[in-house]
Amino acid sequence: MHTNHIPARADVPAQDQWSICDLFPSDDAWRSALAQAREFIPRITACRGRLGESGDALLAFFRLNDEVSLAFDALVHYAQRKSDEDTRAAAYQEMVSQVTRLAVELQSAAAFETPELLAIPDEVLARFYQQTPALAGYRLCIDRVRRRRDHVLSDKEEALLAAAGEMAAAPDEIYSMLNDADLTFPDAVDGDGVPHPVTHGTFIPLMQSYDRVLRRAAFDSLYTVYGKFRNTAAATLSAQMKQLLFFANARRYPSTLDAALDGTEVPPAIYHNLIDAVHRSFAPMYRYVALRKKLLGVDELHMYDLYVPVVGGVEMRFTFAEAKEIACKALAPLGEEYLAILREGFENGWIDVYENQGKRSGAYSAGARVHPYVLLNFKGTLDDVFTLVHEMGHAIHSYLSNKTQPTAYQDYVIFVAEVASTCNEALLMEYLLSVTEDKTQRAYLINHFLEQFRGTLYRQTMFAEFELEVNRMTQRGEGTTAEALCALYKRLNEQYFGPDMVIDEQIALEWARIPHFYYDYYVYQYATGYAAAIALSRRILREGAPAVQDYLGFLSGGCSADPITLLRGAGVDMAAPQPIEDATRLFDELLGDMEALLI
């Protein structure tokens, strides 16, 4: 599919689309299932006041929860996937709204769950486990609720917070509509005067062009438009931060960070340790910037020079078929069980491959119970091959957890979400380096590996620091205006990139195009996940079958233990600074390899 041609959804071949019909055969079937799902509400309400009656009553409630979870899973995935196929389609926007409303109604109906679980005396609960052995299957669910006793409110207050859920989701929804559906960008003109369309999907490929005129034009095109909407973007992000603070305060957490991480059983110290460890490792980053400036031969290194490969004369392009073949070879160290699932995903409609008009930007994996769904906007670059193995890492993590764990423990927490994806990327890089003898191509690949470190370990930590500081500003009652956000973001760029980088004025607006700032302290996990993935991939390549077995156990773990424990089982301790320090040392070593090849 040609990069410069963006087709309408109806013109995308069926084999390049995901199999949405595996969820529901039609919109009408979805609507019928939605109507049936509303019947869960009186069934849930009927359990109110009864959880402390007996082990059997408590077991019946948790089994009903499982039933609701499975039914809702299909409903939400169908609506969201259809909406993402074309974000301009009002019918699917409305379906997402309907399923969001249902979620709020279900949460409101079940608001009694936590207070009633907390009200059961320890000795009574112990008797329930003895009298109803099957209840032990939900013991971890119950323990997790009771662990957060200090942050749970009364029955009526919980119902009120649940009812506010739809309103709380508004900033993210508004941002998505602005960013994905409403914003359009003028064409970028290259050095020969040829125009190129600028979209969310084409921006990074344009930034990777060897034509500096085109890179700068695309950079100016994108940020000029964001500049026009800077106040809207700032007000939307400010609303997001205020709703997070509202819920953190309501639940008696000292900060939004404590509130966000408590849900995933991650100590806040891990967040701060990440930022501190990366701050101690700015020297390799500054060395990288200086090397990039030297290799590109420019008097000034600008932000639009960050993505172009520093190795000239190499432009690696791949068809989607070639990308799938490379993925299979690169992930072979994970064993035949893993490869069989990978091939099933490739062959049975898990993936929506190419960009189309109105399609959601970027890439993701959504772990539906029927099978995962992977959204790509494949352009044929080396980055796109990495994105494919990255998202299939998520997908296979979801597939194995869904297949292995009971319904209550299938969803893994976000702290471990990026580990499987980035482990796949690390294995892909090791494979590509192992089969590449050409000196220039090796340098090109090492450049790509260095970019992963820059983009994941350093950049995502900078995002995490920005998010933390904006939340702190909100908590202190300071204005999070466009000017304040831009000043903060520019200062962080200066700190992270060092003296050899020109921090262009436009980059101060980059925060306005990052959807992850609406994900409530998500981005830091890209960095911690990357450090864990580097450690795991090296163990797999070094030790073989025993390490693979441990790793598959981790992928099959869902949320059957806290994330730090699950990762320890796979052989990495994220409570220690060592994985981050080891990763930054590897980054420094790769810089040495790059210098040896090219200088």
Coordinates of C-alpha atoms in Angstrom, one line a residue:
M1 CA 0.0 0.0 0.0
H2 CA 1.6 3.3 -1.1
T3 CA 2.6 5.6 1.7
N4 CA 1.2 8.8 0.1
H5 CA -2.3 7.2 -0.6
I6 CA -4.6 7.0 2.4
P7 CA -7.7 5.0 1.4
A8 CA -11.2 5.2 2.8
R9 CA -12.1 2.3 5.2
A10 CA -14.3 0.7 2.6
D11 CA -11.4 0.4 0.2
V12 CA -9.1 -1.5 2.6
P13 CA -8.9 -5.2 1.6
A14 CA -10.6 -7.7 4.0
Q15 CA -7.4 -9.6 4.6
D16 CA -5.8 -6.4 6.0
Q17 CA -8.6 -5.8 8.5
W18 CA -9.1 -7.4 11.8
S19 CA -12.0 -9.9 12.2
I20 CA -14.5 -7.8 14.1
C21 CA -17.2 -10.3 13.3
D22 CA -15.5 -12.7 15.8
L23 CA -17.1 -10.5 18.5
F24 CA -20.5 -9.9 16.9
P25 CA -21.8 -10.6 13.4
S26 CA -23.4 -7.2 13.1
D27 CA -24.2 -3.9 14.8
D28 CA -27.7 -5.3 15.4
A29 CA -26.3 -8.3 17.2
W30 CA -24.3 -5.9 19.4
R31 CA -27.3 -3.8 20.2
S32 CA -29.2 -7.0 21.2
A33 CA -26.4 -8.1 23.5
L34 CA -26.3 -4.6 25.0
A35 CA -30.0 -4.8 25.8
Q36 CA -29.4 -8.2 27.4
A37 CA -26.4 -6.9 29.4
R38 CA -28.7 -4.3 31.0
E39 CA -30.4 -7.3 32.7
F40 CA -27.3 -7.7 34.8
I41 CA -28.2 -4.6 36.7
P42 CA -31.2 -6.0 38.7
R43 CA -29.3 -9.2 39.3
I44 CA -26.4 -7.3 40.8
T45 CA -28.7 -5.1 42.8
A46 CA -30.4 -8.3 44.2
C47 CA -27.0 -9.1 45.9
R48 CA -26.9 -5.9 47.8
G49 CA -26.9 -6.4 51.6
R50 CA -26.2 -10.2 51.2
L51 CA -22.4 -10.5 50.8
G52 CA -21.9 -11.1 54.5
E53 CA -24.7 -13.7 54.7
S54 CA -22.8 -16.8 53.7
G55 CA -19.9 -18.2 51.7
D56 CA -22.4 -19.4 49.1
A57 CA -23.9 -15.9 48.7
L58 CA -20.4 -14.4 48.3
L59 CA -19.4 -17.0 45.8
A60 CA -22.6 -16.4 43.8
F61 CA -21.8 -12.7 43.6
F62 CA -18.2 -13.3 42.3
R63 CA -19.5 -15.8 39.8
L64 CA -22.0 -13.2 38.6
N65 CA -19.1 -10.7 38.4
D66 CA -17.3 -13.1 36.0
E67 CA -20.4 -13.5 33.9
V68 CA -20.7 -9.7 33.6
S69 CA -17.0 -9.3 32.8
L70 CA -17.2 -11.8 29.9
A71 CA -20.4 -10.2 28.5
F72 CA -19.1 -6.7 28.8
D73 CA -15.7 -7.6 27.3
A74 CA -17.3 -8.4 23.9
L75 CA -19.5 -5.3 24.0
V76 CA -16.8 -2.8 24.8
H77 CA -14.3 -4.3 22.4
Y78 CA -16.7 -4.3 19.5
A79 CA -17.8 -0.6 20.0
Q80 CA -14.2 0.7 20.6
R81 CA -12.7 -1.3 17.7
K82 CA -15.4 -0.1 15.3
S83 CA -15.0 3.5 16.5
D84 CA -11.2 3.3 16.0
E85 CA -11.7 2.0 12.4
D86 CA -13.0 5.5 11.6
T87 CA -13.1 8.0 14.4
R88 CA -15.4 10.2 12.4
A89 CA -18.3 7.7 12.4
A90 CA -21.0 9.1 14.7
A91 CA -22.8 5.8 15.0
Y92 CA -19.8 4.2 16.6
Q93 CA -19.0 7.2 18.8
E94 CA -22.6 6.7 20.1
M95 CA -22.0 3.0 20.7
V96 CA -18.9 3.8 22.7
S97 CA -21.0 6.3 24.7
Q98 CA -23.7 3.7 25.3
V99 CA -21.2 1.0 26.5
T100 CA -19.5 3.7 28.7
R101 CA -22.9 4.5 30.2
L102 CA -23.5 0.8 30.8
A103 CA -20.2 0.5 32.6
V104 CA -21.1 3.4 34.9
E105 CA -24.5 1.9 35.6
L106 CA -22.9 -1.5 36.4
Q107 CA -20.3 0.1 38.6
S108 CA -23.0 2.1 40.4
A109 CA -25.2 -1.0 40.9
A110 CA -22.2 -2.9 42.4
A111 CA -21.0 0.1 44.5
F112 CA -22.0 -1.9 47.6
E113 CA -19.4 -4.6 46.9
T114 CA -16.4 -3.0 48.6
P115 CA -18.1 -1.6 51.7
E116 CA -19.8 -5.0 52.3
L117 CA -16.6 -6.9 51.8
L118 CA -14.8 -4.7 54.3
A119 CA -17.6 -5.1 56.8
I120 CA -17.2 -8.9 57.0
P121 CA -15.2 -9.7 60.2
D122 CA -12.0 -11.7 59.6
E123 CA -13.3 -14.7 61.6
V124 CA -16.6 -14.8 59.6
L125 CA -14.7 -14.7 56.3
A126 CA -12.4 -17.5 57.5
R127 CA -15.6 -19.5 58.2
F128 CA -16.9 -18.8 54.7
Y129 CA -13.7 -20.2 53.2
Q130 CA -14.1 -23.3 55.3
Q131 CA -17.8 -23.8 54.5
T132 CA -17.5 -22.9 50.8
P133 CA -14.2 -24.3 49.4
A134 CA -14.8 -22.8 45.9
L135 CA -14.7 -19.3 47.4
A136 CA -10.9 -19.8 47.8
G137 CA -10.6 -19.1 44.0
Y138 CA -11.6 -15.5 44.7
R139 CA -9.5 -15.1 47.9
L140 CA -6.9 -12.8 46.2
C141 CA -9.7 -10.6 44.8
I142 CA -11.1 -10.2 48.4
D143 CA -7.7 -9.6 49.9
R144 CA -7.0 -6.8 47.4
V145 CA -10.2 -5.1 48.3
R146 CA -9.6 -5.4 52.1
R147 CA -6.0 -4.2 51.7
R148 CA -7.3 -0.8 50.5
R149 CA -9.6 -0.4 53.5
D150 CA -8.4 3.1 54.3
H151 CA -9.3 4.4 50.9
V152 CA -12.8 3.0 50.6
L153 CA -15.8 5.2 51.4
S154 CA -19.4 4.6 52.5
D155 CA -21.9 2.8 50.3
K156 CA -23.6 6.1 49.3
E157 CA -20.2 7.9 48.7
E158 CA -19.0 5.0 46.6
A159 CA -22.2 5.1 44.5
L160 CA -21.7 8.8 44.0
L161 CA -18.1 8.4 42.8
A162 CA -19.2 5.6 40.5
A163 CA -21.9 7.8 39.0
A164 CA -19.2 10.5 38.3
G165 CA -17.3 8.0 36.2
E166 CA -18.7 9.1 32.8
M167 CA -18.0 12.7 33.6
A168 CA -14.4 11.8 34.7
A169 CA -13.8 10.2 31.3
A170 CA -14.7 13.4 29.5
P171 CA -11.2 14.9 29.2
D172 CA -9.8 11.8 27.5
E173 CA -12.8 11.6 25.2
I174 CA -12.6 15.3 24.3
Y175 CA -8.8 15.0 23.7
S176 CA -9.3 12.0 21.5
M177 CA -11.9 13.7 19.4
L178 CA -9.7 16.8 19.0
N179 CA -6.6 14.9 18.2
D180 CA -7.8 12.0 16.1
A181 CA -10.9 13.3 14.4
D182 CA -10.8 17.1 14.2
L183 CA -7.1 18.2 13.7
T184 CA -5.7 18.2 10.2
F185 CA -2.3 19.4 9.1
P186 CA -1.1 21.2 6.0
D187 CA 1.1 19.2 3.6
A188 CA 4.9 19.3 4.1
V189 CA 6.9 20.2 1.0
D190 CA 10.2 18.5 0.4
G191 CA 13.5 19.8 -1.0
D192 CA 12.2 19.3 -4.6
G193 CA 8.9 21.1 -4.0
V194 CA 6.9 17.9 -3.8
P195 CA 4.0 18.0 -1.1
H196 CA 3.6 15.1 1.4
P197 CA 0.5 14.6 3.5
V198 CA 1.1 15.1 7.3
T199 CA -1.0 12.9 9.5
H200 CA -0.5 11.2 12.9
G201 CA 0.5 8.1 10.8
T202 CA 2.9 9.8 8.4
F203 CA 4.6 12.2 10.9
I204 CA 7.3 9.9 12.2
P205 CA 8.2 8.4 8.8
L206 CA 8.6 12.0 7.6
M207 CA 10.8 12.7 10.5
Q208 CA 12.9 9.8 9.4
S209 CA 13.5 11.2 6.0
Y210 CA 17.0 12.1 4.9
D211 CA 15.5 15.3 3.3
R212 CA 16.1 17.9 6.1
V213 CA 13.9 20.4 4.3
L214 CA 11.0 17.8 4.4
R215 CA 11.7 17.0 8.1
R216 CA 11.6 20.7 9.1
A217 CA 8.4 21.3 7.0
A218 CA 6.6 18.4 8.6
F219 CA 7.8 19.5 12.1
D220 CA 6.5 23.1 11.4
S221 CA 3.2 21.8 9.9
L222 CA 2.4 19.6 12.9
Y223 CA 3.3 22.1 15.7
T224 CA 1.8 25.1 14.0
V225 CA -1.6 23.4 14.2
Y226 CA -1.1 22.3 17.8
G227 CA 0.0 25.9 18.5
K228 CA -3.4 27.2 17.3
F229 CA -5.2 24.8 19.7
R230 CA -2.7 25.2 22.6
N231 CA -5.3 26.7 25.0
T232 CA -7.9 24.0 24.3
A233 CA -5.3 21.3 24.7
A234 CA -4.1 22.9 28.0
A235 CA -7.7 23.2 29.4
T236 CA -8.4 19.6 28.5
L237 CA -5.2 18.3 30.2
S238 CA -5.9 20.5 33.2
A239 CA -9.4 19.0 33.5
Q240 CA -7.8 15.5 33.4
M241 CA -5.5 16.4 36.2
K242 CA -8.3 18.0 38.3
Q243 CA -10.5 14.9 38.0
L244 CA -7.5 12.7 39.1
L245 CA -6.9 15.0 42.1
F246 CA -10.6 14.9 43.0
F247 CA -10.7 11.1 43.1
A248 CA -7.4 10.9 45.0
N249 CA -8.6 13.4 47.6
A250 CA -12.0 11.7 47.9
R251 CA -10.2 8.4 48.6
R252 CA -7.8 10.0 51.1
Y253 CA -4.6 9.4 49.2
P254 CA -1.7 11.8 49.7
S255 CA -1.3 12.3 46.0
T256 CA -2.6 11.2 42.6
L257 CA 0.6 9.1 42.2
D258 CA -0.2 7.2 45.3
A259 CA -3.7 6.7 44.1
A260 CA -2.7 5.5 40.7
L261 CA 0.0 3.1 41.8
D262 CA -2.0 1.6 44.7
G263 CA -4.4 0.0 42.2
T264 CA -1.6 -2.0 40.6
E265 CA 0.3 -2.8 43.9
V266 CA 3.4 -0.9 42.8
P267 CA 5.2 1.2 45.5
P268 CA 5.5 4.9 44.5
A269 CA 9.3 4.6 45.3
I270 CA 9.7 2.7 42.0
Y271 CA 8.4 5.8 40.1
H272 CA 10.8 8.1 41.9
N273 CA 13.7 5.6 41.7
L274 CA 13.2 5.5 37.9
I275 CA 13.5 9.3 37.5
D276 CA 16.4 9.4 39.9
A277 CA 18.3 6.6 38.1
V278 CA 17.8 8.2 34.7
H279 CA 18.9 11.6 36.1
R280 CA 22.1 9.9 37.2
S281 CA 22.5 8.6 33.6
F282 CA 22.2 11.8 31.6
A283 CA 25.9 11.5 30.6
P284 CA 25.3 8.7 28.1
M285 CA 22.3 10.6 26.7
Y286 CA 24.4 13.8 26.2
R287 CA 27.1 11.6 24.6
Y288 CA 24.4 10.2 22.2
V289 CA 23.3 13.7 21.2
A290 CA 26.9 14.8 20.6
L291 CA 27.5 11.7 18.5
R292 CA 24.3 12.2 16.5
K293 CA 25.3 15.8 15.8
K294 CA 28.7 14.7 14.6
L295 CA 27.5 11.9 12.4
L296 CA 24.8 14.0 10.7
G297 CA 27.4 16.7 10.1
V298 CA 25.2 19.6 11.1
D299 CA 26.2 22.8 12.8
E300 CA 23.2 22.7 15.0
L301 CA 21.2 19.6 16.0
H302 CA 17.5 20.4 16.0
M303 CA 14.5 18.4 17.4
Y304 CA 13.5 17.5 13.8
D305 CA 16.9 15.8 13.4
L306 CA 16.2 13.3 16.2
Y307 CA 14.5 10.5 14.2
V308 CA 16.5 10.4 10.9
P309 CA 19.0 7.5 10.9
V310 CA 22.5 8.8 11.4
V311 CA 23.7 6.2 8.9
G312 CA 23.3 7.4 5.3
G313 CA 22.6 5.2 2.3
V314 CA 20.5 2.7 4.2
E315 CA 16.7 2.7 4.0
M316 CA 15.2 -0.6 5.1
R317 CA 11.8 -1.2 3.8
F318 CA 9.5 -4.2 4.3
T319 CA 6.2 -5.5 3.1
F320 CA 3.9 -6.7 5.8
A321 CA 4.5 -10.3 4.7
E322 CA 8.2 -9.8 5.1
A323 CA 7.6 -8.2 8.5
K324 CA 5.7 -11.3 9.7
E325 CA 8.4 -13.6 8.5
I326 CA 11.1 -11.6 10.3
A327 CA 9.0 -11.7 13.5
C328 CA 8.7 -15.5 13.4
K329 CA 12.5 -15.9 13.0
A330 CA 13.3 -13.2 15.7
L331 CA 11.0 -14.7 18.3
A332 CA 12.1 -18.3 17.7
P333 CA 14.1 -18.3 20.9
L334 CA 10.7 -18.2 22.8
G335 CA 9.9 -21.7 21.5
E336 CA 7.3 -23.4 19.4
E337 CA 4.4 -22.8 21.8
Y338 CA 4.9 -19.1 21.5
L339 CA 5.4 -19.2 17.7
A340 CA 2.2 -21.2 17.2
I341 CA 0.2 -18.4 18.9
L342 CA 2.0 -15.8 16.9
R343 CA 1.1 -17.5 13.6
E344 CA -2.5 -17.9 14.7
G345 CA -2.6 -14.1 15.2
F346 CA -1.1 -13.5 11.8
E347 CA -3.5 -15.8 10.0
N348 CA -6.8 -15.4 11.8
G349 CA -7.8 -11.7 11.8
W350 CA -6.1 -10.3 14.9
I351 CA -4.5 -7.4 13.1
D352 CA -5.8 -4.3 11.4
V353 CA -2.8 -3.4 9.2
Y354 CA -2.9 -0.1 7.3
E355 CA -3.9 3.5 7.9
N356 CA -7.2 4.6 6.4
Q357 CA -9.0 7.9 6.5
G358 CA -10.3 8.7 10.0
K359 CA -8.6 5.6 11.6
R360 CA -7.2 6.0 15.1
S361 CA -3.5 6.9 15.0
G362 CA -0.6 4.9 16.5
A363 CA -0.8 1.3 17.4
Y364 CA -2.2 -0.8 20.3
S365 CA -3.2 -4.3 21.3
A366 CA -6.6 -4.9 22.9
G367 CA -6.8 -8.2 24.8
A368 CA -10.4 -9.2 24.1
R369 CA -11.4 -12.7 25.4
V370 CA -12.3 -14.0 22.0
H371 CA -8.8 -13.2 20.8
P372 CA -6.6 -10.0 21.0
Y373 CA -7.1 -7.2 18.4
V374 CA -4.0 -5.4 17.2
L375 CA -4.3 -1.9 15.5
L376 CA -1.4 -0.9 13.3
N377 CA -0.8 1.9 10.8
F378 CA 1.8 0.0 8.9
K379 CA 4.0 2.0 6.5
G380 CA 6.8 -0.5 5.8
T381 CA 9.6 1.1 7.9
L382 CA 11.9 -0.7 10.2
D383 CA 10.0 1.0 13.0
D384 CA 6.8 -0.7 11.8
V385 CA 8.5 -4.1 12.0
F386 CA 9.3 -3.3 15.6
T387 CA 5.8 -2.1 16.2
L388 CA 4.4 -5.4 14.9
V389 CA 6.5 -7.5 17.3
H390 CA 5.8 -5.0 20.1
E391 CA 2.0 -5.2 19.8
M392 CA 2.1 -9.0 19.3
G393 CA 4.0 -9.2 22.5
H394 CA 1.0 -7.5 24.2
A395 CA -1.4 -9.7 22.3
I396 CA 0.2 -13.0 23.3
H397 CA 0.6 -11.9 26.9
S398 CA -3.2 -11.3 26.9
Y399 CA -3.9 -14.5 25.0
L400 CA -1.9 -16.6 27.5
S401 CA -3.3 -14.9 30.6
N402 CA -6.9 -15.2 29.2
K403 CA -6.3 -18.9 28.4
T404 CA -4.5 -19.8 31.7
Q405 CA -6.2 -17.8 34.4
P406 CA -9.7 -17.8 35.7
T407 CA -11.8 -14.8 34.6
A408 CA -11.1 -12.9 37.8
Y409 CA -7.3 -13.0 37.3
Q410 CA -7.0 -12.6 33.5
D411 CA -6.3 -8.9 33.2
Y412 CA -2.6 -8.1 33.9
V413 CA -1.9 -4.8 35.5
I414 CA -0.3 -2.0 33.5
F415 CA 3.1 -2.2 35.3
V416 CA 3.9 -5.4 33.5
A417 CA 2.0 -4.5 30.3
E418 CA 5.0 -3.2 28.5
V419 CA 7.4 -6.0 29.5
A420 CA 6.3 -8.6 27.0
S421 CA 6.1 -6.1 24.1
T422 CA 9.6 -4.7 24.7
C423 CA 11.1 -8.1 25.3
N424 CA 10.0 -9.0 21.8
E425 CA 11.6 -5.8 20.5
A426 CA 14.9 -6.7 22.2
L427 CA 14.8 -10.2 20.7
L428 CA 14.1 -8.7 17.2
M429 CA 17.1 -6.4 17.5
E430 CA 19.4 -9.3 18.6
Y431 CA 18.2 -11.3 15.6
L432 CA 18.7 -8.6 13.1
L433 CA 22.2 -7.9 14.4
S434 CA 23.0 -11.6 14.2
V435 CA 22.1 -11.9 10.5
T436 CA 23.6 -8.6 9.4
E437 CA 27.3 -8.6 8.4
D438 CA 27.4 -5.4 6.4
K439 CA 29.1 -2.7 8.4
T440 CA 26.8 0.1 7.3
Q441 CA 23.7 -1.9 8.0
R442 CA 25.0 -3.0 11.4
A443 CA 25.6 0.7 12.3
Y444 CA 22.0 1.4 11.0
L445 CA 20.6 -1.2 13.3
I446 CA 22.7 -0.1 16.3
N447 CA 21.4 3.4 15.6
H448 CA 17.8 1.9 15.8
F449 CA 18.7 0.2 19.1
L450 CA 20.0 3.4 20.5
E451 CA 16.8 5.1 19.4
Q452 CA 14.8 2.6 21.4
F453 CA 16.8 3.5 24.5
R454 CA 16.4 7.2 23.8
G455 CA 12.8 6.9 23.0
T456 CA 11.8 4.5 25.7
L457 CA 14.1 4.7 28.6
Y458 CA 14.9 8.4 28.5
R459 CA 11.9 10.0 26.6
Q460 CA 9.3 8.1 28.5
T461 CA 11.0 8.9 31.8
M462 CA 10.9 12.6 30.7
F463 CA 7.2 12.2 30.0
A464 CA 6.7 10.6 33.5
E465 CA 8.5 13.5 35.1
F466 CA 6.3 16.0 33.2
E467 CA 3.2 14.1 34.2
L468 CA 4.3 14.0 37.8
E469 CA 5.1 17.7 37.9
V470 CA 1.8 18.7 36.2
N471 CA -0.1 16.7 38.8
R472 CA 1.9 18.3 41.6
M473 CA 1.2 21.8 40.1
T474 CA -2.5 20.9 40.2
Q475 CA -2.3 19.7 43.8
R476 CA -0.6 23.0 44.7
G477 CA -3.3 24.9 43.1
E478 CA -1.0 26.4 40.4
G479 CA -2.4 27.3 37.0
T480 CA -1.7 24.6 34.3
T481 CA -2.1 27.1 31.4
A482 CA -0.6 26.5 28.0
E483 CA 2.3 28.9 28.9
A484 CA 3.0 27.0 32.1
L485 CA 2.9 23.6 30.5
C486 CA 5.1 24.7 27.6
A487 CA 7.7 26.3 29.9
L488 CA 7.8 23.1 32.0
Y489 CA 8.1 20.8 28.9
K490 CA 10.8 23.0 27.3
R491 CA 12.8 22.9 30.6
L492 CA 12.7 19.1 30.7
N493 CA 13.8 18.8 27.1
E494 CA 16.8 21.1 27.9
Q495 CA 17.6 18.9 30.9
Y496 CA 17.3 15.5 29.2
F497 CA 19.0 16.4 25.9
G498 CA 21.8 18.6 27.2
P499 CA 24.0 21.4 25.7
D500 CA 24.5 20.0 22.1
M501 CA 20.7 20.0 21.3
V502 CA 18.9 23.1 20.0
I503 CA 15.5 23.0 21.8
D504 CA 13.2 24.4 19.2
E505 CA 10.4 26.6 20.5
Q506 CA 7.8 24.3 18.8
I507 CA 8.9 21.2 20.9
A508 CA 7.5 23.0 23.9
L509 CA 4.1 22.0 22.5
E510 CA 4.8 18.3 22.2
W511 CA 2.9 17.5 25.4
A512 CA -0.3 18.5 23.5
R513 CA 0.0 15.5 21.1
I514 CA 0.8 12.8 23.7
P515 CA -2.4 10.8 24.4
H516 CA -0.7 8.9 27.2
F517 CA -1.0 11.9 29.5
Y518 CA -4.6 10.9 29.8
Y519 CA -3.8 7.4 31.0
D520 CA -3.1 8.2 34.7
Y521 CA 0.6 7.6 35.3
Y522 CA 1.0 5.0 32.5
V523 CA 4.1 6.2 30.7
Y524 CA 6.7 5.4 33.4
Q525 CA 6.0 1.8 32.8
Y526 CA 7.4 2.0 29.3
A527 CA 10.7 2.8 30.9
T528 CA 10.6 0.2 33.7
G529 CA 9.2 -2.3 31.3
Y530 CA 12.0 -1.7 28.8
A531 CA 14.6 -2.2 31.5
A532 CA 12.9 -5.4 32.6
A533 CA 12.6 -6.5 29.0
I534 CA 16.3 -6.0 28.3
A535 CA 17.1 -8.2 31.3
L536 CA 14.6 -10.9 30.4
S537 CA 15.7 -11.1 26.7
R538 CA 19.3 -11.5 27.7
R539 CA 18.4 -14.3 30.1
I540 CA 16.3 -16.1 27.4
L541 CA 19.2 -15.9 24.9
R542 CA 21.7 -16.9 27.5
E543 CA 19.9 -19.8 29.3
G544 CA 17.4 -21.0 26.8
A545 CA 14.6 -23.4 27.8
P546 CA 14.6 -22.8 31.6
A547 CA 14.4 -19.0 31.1
V548 CA 11.7 -19.5 28.4
Q549 CA 9.6 -21.6 30.8
D550 CA 9.9 -19.0 33.5
Y551 CA 9.0 -16.3 31.0
L552 CA 5.9 -18.1 29.7
G553 CA 4.8 -18.6 33.3
F554 CA 5.0 -14.8 33.7
L555 CA 3.0 -14.2 30.5
S556 CA 0.4 -16.7 31.7
G557 CA 0.2 -15.0 35.2
G558 CA -2.4 -12.3 34.5
C559 CA -2.9 -10.6 37.9
S560 CA -2.6 -13.8 39.9
A561 CA 0.1 -12.1 42.0
D562 CA 1.4 -8.5 42.4
P563 CA 3.5 -7.4 39.4
I564 CA 6.8 -7.2 41.3
T565 CA 6.4 -10.9 42.4
L566 CA 5.4 -12.0 38.9
L567 CA 8.5 -10.4 37.4
R568 CA 10.8 -11.9 40.1
G569 CA 9.4 -15.3 39.0
A570 CA 10.7 -14.5 35.5
G571 CA 14.1 -13.6 36.8
V572 CA 14.1 -9.8 37.2
D573 CA 13.7 -7.6 40.4
M574 CA 12.2 -4.2 39.5
A575 CA 12.3 -3.1 43.1
A576 CA 16.0 -2.7 42.7
P577 CA 17.7 0.0 40.6
Q578 CA 19.9 -2.6 38.9
P579 CA 17.7 -3.3 35.8
I580 CA 17.6 0.5 35.0
E581 CA 21.3 0.9 35.7
D582 CA 22.2 -2.1 33.6
A583 CA 20.0 -0.8 30.7
T584 CA 21.7 2.6 30.7
R585 CA 25.1 0.9 30.8
L586 CA 24.2 -1.2 27.8
F587 CA 23.1 2.1 26.1
D588 CA 26.6 3.5 26.8
E589 CA 28.2 0.3 25.4
L590 CA 26.2 0.5 22.2
L591 CA 27.4 4.1 21.8
G592 CA 30.9 2.8 21.9
D593 CA 30.1 0.2 19.2
M594 CA 28.6 2.9 17.1
E595 CA 31.6 5.1 17.4
A596 CA 33.9 2.2 16.5
L597 CA 31.9 1.5 13.4
L598 CA 31.6 5.0 12.1
I599 CA 34.3 7.3 13.5

